[in-house]
mmCIF file of C-alpha atoms in Angstrom:
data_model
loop_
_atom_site.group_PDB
_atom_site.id
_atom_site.type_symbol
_atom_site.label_atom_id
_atom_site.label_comp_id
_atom_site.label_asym_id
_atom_site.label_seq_id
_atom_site.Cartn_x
_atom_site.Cartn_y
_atom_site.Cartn_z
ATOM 1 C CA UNK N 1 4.375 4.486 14.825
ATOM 2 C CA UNK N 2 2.579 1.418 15.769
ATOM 3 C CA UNK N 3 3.138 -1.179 12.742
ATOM 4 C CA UNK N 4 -0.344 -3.611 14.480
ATOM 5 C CA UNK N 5 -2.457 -0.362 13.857
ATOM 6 C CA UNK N 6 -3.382 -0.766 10.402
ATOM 7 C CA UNK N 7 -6.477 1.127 8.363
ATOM 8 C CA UNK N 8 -8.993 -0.947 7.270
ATOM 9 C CA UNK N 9 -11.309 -0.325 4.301
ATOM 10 C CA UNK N 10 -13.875 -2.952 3.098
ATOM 11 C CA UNK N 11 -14.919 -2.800 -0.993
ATOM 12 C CA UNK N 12 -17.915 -5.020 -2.791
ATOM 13 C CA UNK N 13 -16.753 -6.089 -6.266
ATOM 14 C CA UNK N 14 -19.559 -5.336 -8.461
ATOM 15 C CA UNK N 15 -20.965 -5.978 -12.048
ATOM 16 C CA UNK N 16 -19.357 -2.795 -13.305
ATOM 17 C CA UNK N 17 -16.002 -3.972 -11.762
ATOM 18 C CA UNK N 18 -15.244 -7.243 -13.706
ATOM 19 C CA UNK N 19 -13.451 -7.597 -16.675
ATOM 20 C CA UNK N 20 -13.905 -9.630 -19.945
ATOM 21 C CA UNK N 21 -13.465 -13.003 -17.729
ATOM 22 C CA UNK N 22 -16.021 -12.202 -15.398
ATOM 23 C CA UNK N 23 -13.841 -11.575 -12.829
ATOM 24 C CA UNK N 24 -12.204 -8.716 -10.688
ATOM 25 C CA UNK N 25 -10.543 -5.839 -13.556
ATOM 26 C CA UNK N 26 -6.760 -5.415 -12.188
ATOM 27 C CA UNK N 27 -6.896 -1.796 -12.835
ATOM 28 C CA UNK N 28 -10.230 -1.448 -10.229
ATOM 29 C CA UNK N 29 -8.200 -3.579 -7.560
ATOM 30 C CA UNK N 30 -5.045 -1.380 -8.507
ATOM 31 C CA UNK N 31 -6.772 1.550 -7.494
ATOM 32 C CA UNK N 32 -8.271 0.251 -4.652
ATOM 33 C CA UNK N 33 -5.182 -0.642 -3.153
ATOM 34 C CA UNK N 34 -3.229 2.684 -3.946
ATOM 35 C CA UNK N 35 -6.480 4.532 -2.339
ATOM 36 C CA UNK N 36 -6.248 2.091 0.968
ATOM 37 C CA UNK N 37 -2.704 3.143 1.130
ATOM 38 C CA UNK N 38 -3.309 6.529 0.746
ATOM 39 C CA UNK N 39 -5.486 6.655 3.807
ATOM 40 C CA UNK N 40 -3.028 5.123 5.582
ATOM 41 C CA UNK N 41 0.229 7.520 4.397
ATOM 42 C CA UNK N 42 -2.750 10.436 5.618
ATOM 43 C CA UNK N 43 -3.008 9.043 8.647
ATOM 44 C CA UNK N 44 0.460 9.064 9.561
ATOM 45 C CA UNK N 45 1.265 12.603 8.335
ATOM 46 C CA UNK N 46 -1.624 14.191 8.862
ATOM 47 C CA UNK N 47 -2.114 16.045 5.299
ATOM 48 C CA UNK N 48 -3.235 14.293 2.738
ATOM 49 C CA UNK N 49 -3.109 17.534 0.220
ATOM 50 C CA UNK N 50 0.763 17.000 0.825
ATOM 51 C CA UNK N 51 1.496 13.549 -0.500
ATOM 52 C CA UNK N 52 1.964 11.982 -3.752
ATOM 53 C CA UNK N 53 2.269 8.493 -4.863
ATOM 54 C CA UNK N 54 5.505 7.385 -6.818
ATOM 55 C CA UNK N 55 5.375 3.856 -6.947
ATOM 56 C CA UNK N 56 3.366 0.745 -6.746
ATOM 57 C CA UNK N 57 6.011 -2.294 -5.437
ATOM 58 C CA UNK N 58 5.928 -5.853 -5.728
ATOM 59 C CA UNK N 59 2.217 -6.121 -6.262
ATOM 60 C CA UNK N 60 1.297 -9.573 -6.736
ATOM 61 C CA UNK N 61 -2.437 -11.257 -7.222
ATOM 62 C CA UNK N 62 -2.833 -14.330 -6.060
ATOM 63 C CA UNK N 63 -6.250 -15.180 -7.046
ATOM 64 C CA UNK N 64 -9.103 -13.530 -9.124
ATOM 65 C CA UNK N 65 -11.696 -11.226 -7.177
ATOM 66 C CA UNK N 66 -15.307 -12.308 -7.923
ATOM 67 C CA UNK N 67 -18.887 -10.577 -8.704
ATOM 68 C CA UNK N 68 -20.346 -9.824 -4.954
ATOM 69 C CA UNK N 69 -17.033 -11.180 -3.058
ATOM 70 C CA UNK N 70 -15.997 -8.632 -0.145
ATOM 71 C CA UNK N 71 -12.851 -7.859 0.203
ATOM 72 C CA UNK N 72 -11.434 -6.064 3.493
ATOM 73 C CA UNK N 73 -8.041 -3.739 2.290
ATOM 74 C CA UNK N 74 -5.691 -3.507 5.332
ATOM 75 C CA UNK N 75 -2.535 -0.766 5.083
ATOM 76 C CA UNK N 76 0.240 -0.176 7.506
ATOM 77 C CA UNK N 77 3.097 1.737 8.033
ATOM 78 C CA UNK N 78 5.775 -0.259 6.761
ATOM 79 C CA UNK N 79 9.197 2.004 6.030
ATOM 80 C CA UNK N 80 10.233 5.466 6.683
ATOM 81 C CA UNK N 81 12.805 7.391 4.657
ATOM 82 C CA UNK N 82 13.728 11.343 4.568
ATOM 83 C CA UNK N 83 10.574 12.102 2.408
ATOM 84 C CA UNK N 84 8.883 8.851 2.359
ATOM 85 C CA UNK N 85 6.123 6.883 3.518
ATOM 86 C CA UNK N 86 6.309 3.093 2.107
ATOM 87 C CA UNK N 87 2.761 1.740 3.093
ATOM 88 C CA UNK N 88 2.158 -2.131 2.612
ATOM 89 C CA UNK N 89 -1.128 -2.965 1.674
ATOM 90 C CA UNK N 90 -2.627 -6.377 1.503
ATOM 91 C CA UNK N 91 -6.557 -7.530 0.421
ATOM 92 C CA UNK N 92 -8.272 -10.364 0.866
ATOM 93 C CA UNK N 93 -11.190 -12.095 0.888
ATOM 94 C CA UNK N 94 -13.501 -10.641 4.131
ATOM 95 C CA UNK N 95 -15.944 -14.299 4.594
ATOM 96 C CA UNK N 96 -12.660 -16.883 3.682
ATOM 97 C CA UNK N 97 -9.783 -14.772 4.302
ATOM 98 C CA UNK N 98 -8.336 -15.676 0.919
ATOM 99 C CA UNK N 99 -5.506 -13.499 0.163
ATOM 100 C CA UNK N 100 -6.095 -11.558 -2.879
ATOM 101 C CA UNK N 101 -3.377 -9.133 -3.132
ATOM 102 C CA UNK N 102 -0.389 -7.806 -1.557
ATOM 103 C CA UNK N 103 2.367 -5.417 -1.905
ATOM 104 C CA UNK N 104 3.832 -1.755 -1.187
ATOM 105 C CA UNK N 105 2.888 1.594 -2.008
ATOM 106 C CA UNK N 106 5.191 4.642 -1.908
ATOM 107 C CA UNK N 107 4.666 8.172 -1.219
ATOM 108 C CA UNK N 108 6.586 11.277 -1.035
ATOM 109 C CA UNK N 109 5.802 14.268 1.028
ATOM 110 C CA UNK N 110 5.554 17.453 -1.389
ATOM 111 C CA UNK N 111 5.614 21.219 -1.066
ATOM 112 C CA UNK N 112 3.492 23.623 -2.719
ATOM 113 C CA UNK N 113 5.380 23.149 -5.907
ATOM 114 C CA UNK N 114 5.566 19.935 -6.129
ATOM 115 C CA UNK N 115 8.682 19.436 -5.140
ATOM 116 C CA UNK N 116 9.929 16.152 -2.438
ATOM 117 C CA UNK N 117 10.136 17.665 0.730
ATOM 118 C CA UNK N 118 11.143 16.141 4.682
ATOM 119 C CA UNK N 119 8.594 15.012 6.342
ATOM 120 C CA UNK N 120 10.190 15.006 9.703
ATOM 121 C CA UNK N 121 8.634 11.686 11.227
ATOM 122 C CA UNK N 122 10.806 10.061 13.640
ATOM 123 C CA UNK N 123 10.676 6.610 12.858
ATOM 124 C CA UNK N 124 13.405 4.457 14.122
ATOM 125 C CA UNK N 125 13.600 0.566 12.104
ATOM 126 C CA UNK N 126 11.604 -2.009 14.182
ATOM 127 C CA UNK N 127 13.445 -5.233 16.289
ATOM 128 C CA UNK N 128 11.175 -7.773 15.787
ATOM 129 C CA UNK N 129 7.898 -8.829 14.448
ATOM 130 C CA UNK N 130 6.140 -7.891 11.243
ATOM 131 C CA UNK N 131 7.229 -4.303 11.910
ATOM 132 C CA UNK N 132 10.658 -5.630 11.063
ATOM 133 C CA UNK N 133 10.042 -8.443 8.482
ATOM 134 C CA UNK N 134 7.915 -5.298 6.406
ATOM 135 C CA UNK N 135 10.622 -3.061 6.867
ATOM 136 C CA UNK N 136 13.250 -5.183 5.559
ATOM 137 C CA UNK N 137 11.410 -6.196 2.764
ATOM 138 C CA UNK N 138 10.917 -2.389 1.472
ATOM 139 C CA UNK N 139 14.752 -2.203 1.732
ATOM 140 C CA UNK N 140 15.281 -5.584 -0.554
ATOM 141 C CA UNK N 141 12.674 -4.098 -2.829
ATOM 142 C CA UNK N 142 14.690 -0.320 -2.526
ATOM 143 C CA UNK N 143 18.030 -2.668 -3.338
ATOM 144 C CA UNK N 144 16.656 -4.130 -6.556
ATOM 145 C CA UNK N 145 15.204 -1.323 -7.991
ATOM 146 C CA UNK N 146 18.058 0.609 -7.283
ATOM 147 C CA UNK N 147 19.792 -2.117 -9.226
ATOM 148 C CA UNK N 148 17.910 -2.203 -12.274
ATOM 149 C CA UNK N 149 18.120 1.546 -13.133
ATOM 150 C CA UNK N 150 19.951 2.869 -16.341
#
């Protein structure tokens, strides 16, 4: 998988997106960011009926989204495990290129009942590059959570 071809999506925060401060309702830009890494876990399977979101990772907003700002959504492949697809997603500001938002999205490849399932893409870890610096990031964030459990 190449980790410079990432899927782009562009959204227009509207009127009906804001929140009681006038600016950018988390829960719209939430969603907006799970959906641009859903198109991008599709893309690299192939079957989007087969894939599930289980968690939302180290999202972090960095500035409020305003009434009529643009803001492009750009998701790559960032980590491969047995039934995994870890997609990091980043938005920002199309005109200034503020960064908005940034962070990782996990999804598991399912079978008819639900259940995890292999996805059987070969995906070896990258050398160098963001491919790398992504990748290792996913396994600090798979360290800590696995760290935190009860």
């Amino acid at each position: 998988m190449d980790t410079s071809e990432f899927t782009t999506i562009s959204k227009l925060v509207r009127p009906e997106n804001l929140n009681h401060h006038g600016t950018l309702f988390a829960g719209v830009a939430s969603m907006w960011f799970v959906e641009g890494a859903f198109i991008e876990a599709s893309r690299v399977y192939g079957d989007p009926s087969k894939i599930v979101c289980i968690k939302v990772h180290g999202m972090k907003f960095v500035r409020p989204g305003n009434n009529g700002d643009i803001l492009q959504i750009e998701s790559v492949l960032a980590h491969v495990g047995k039934t995994s697809l870890t997609i990091y997603t980043k938005i920002y500001k199309r005109l200034t290129k503020e960064m908005f938002v940034d962070g990782f999205v996990t999804f598991v490849t399912v079978d008819e009942k639900g259940r995890a399932m292999p996805h059987g893409i070969k995906y070896e870890k990258p050398s160098e590059g963001l491919g790398l610096k992504l990748w290792e990031e996913v396994e600090r964030l798979r360290h800590s959570d696995s760290q935190t459990k009860m």
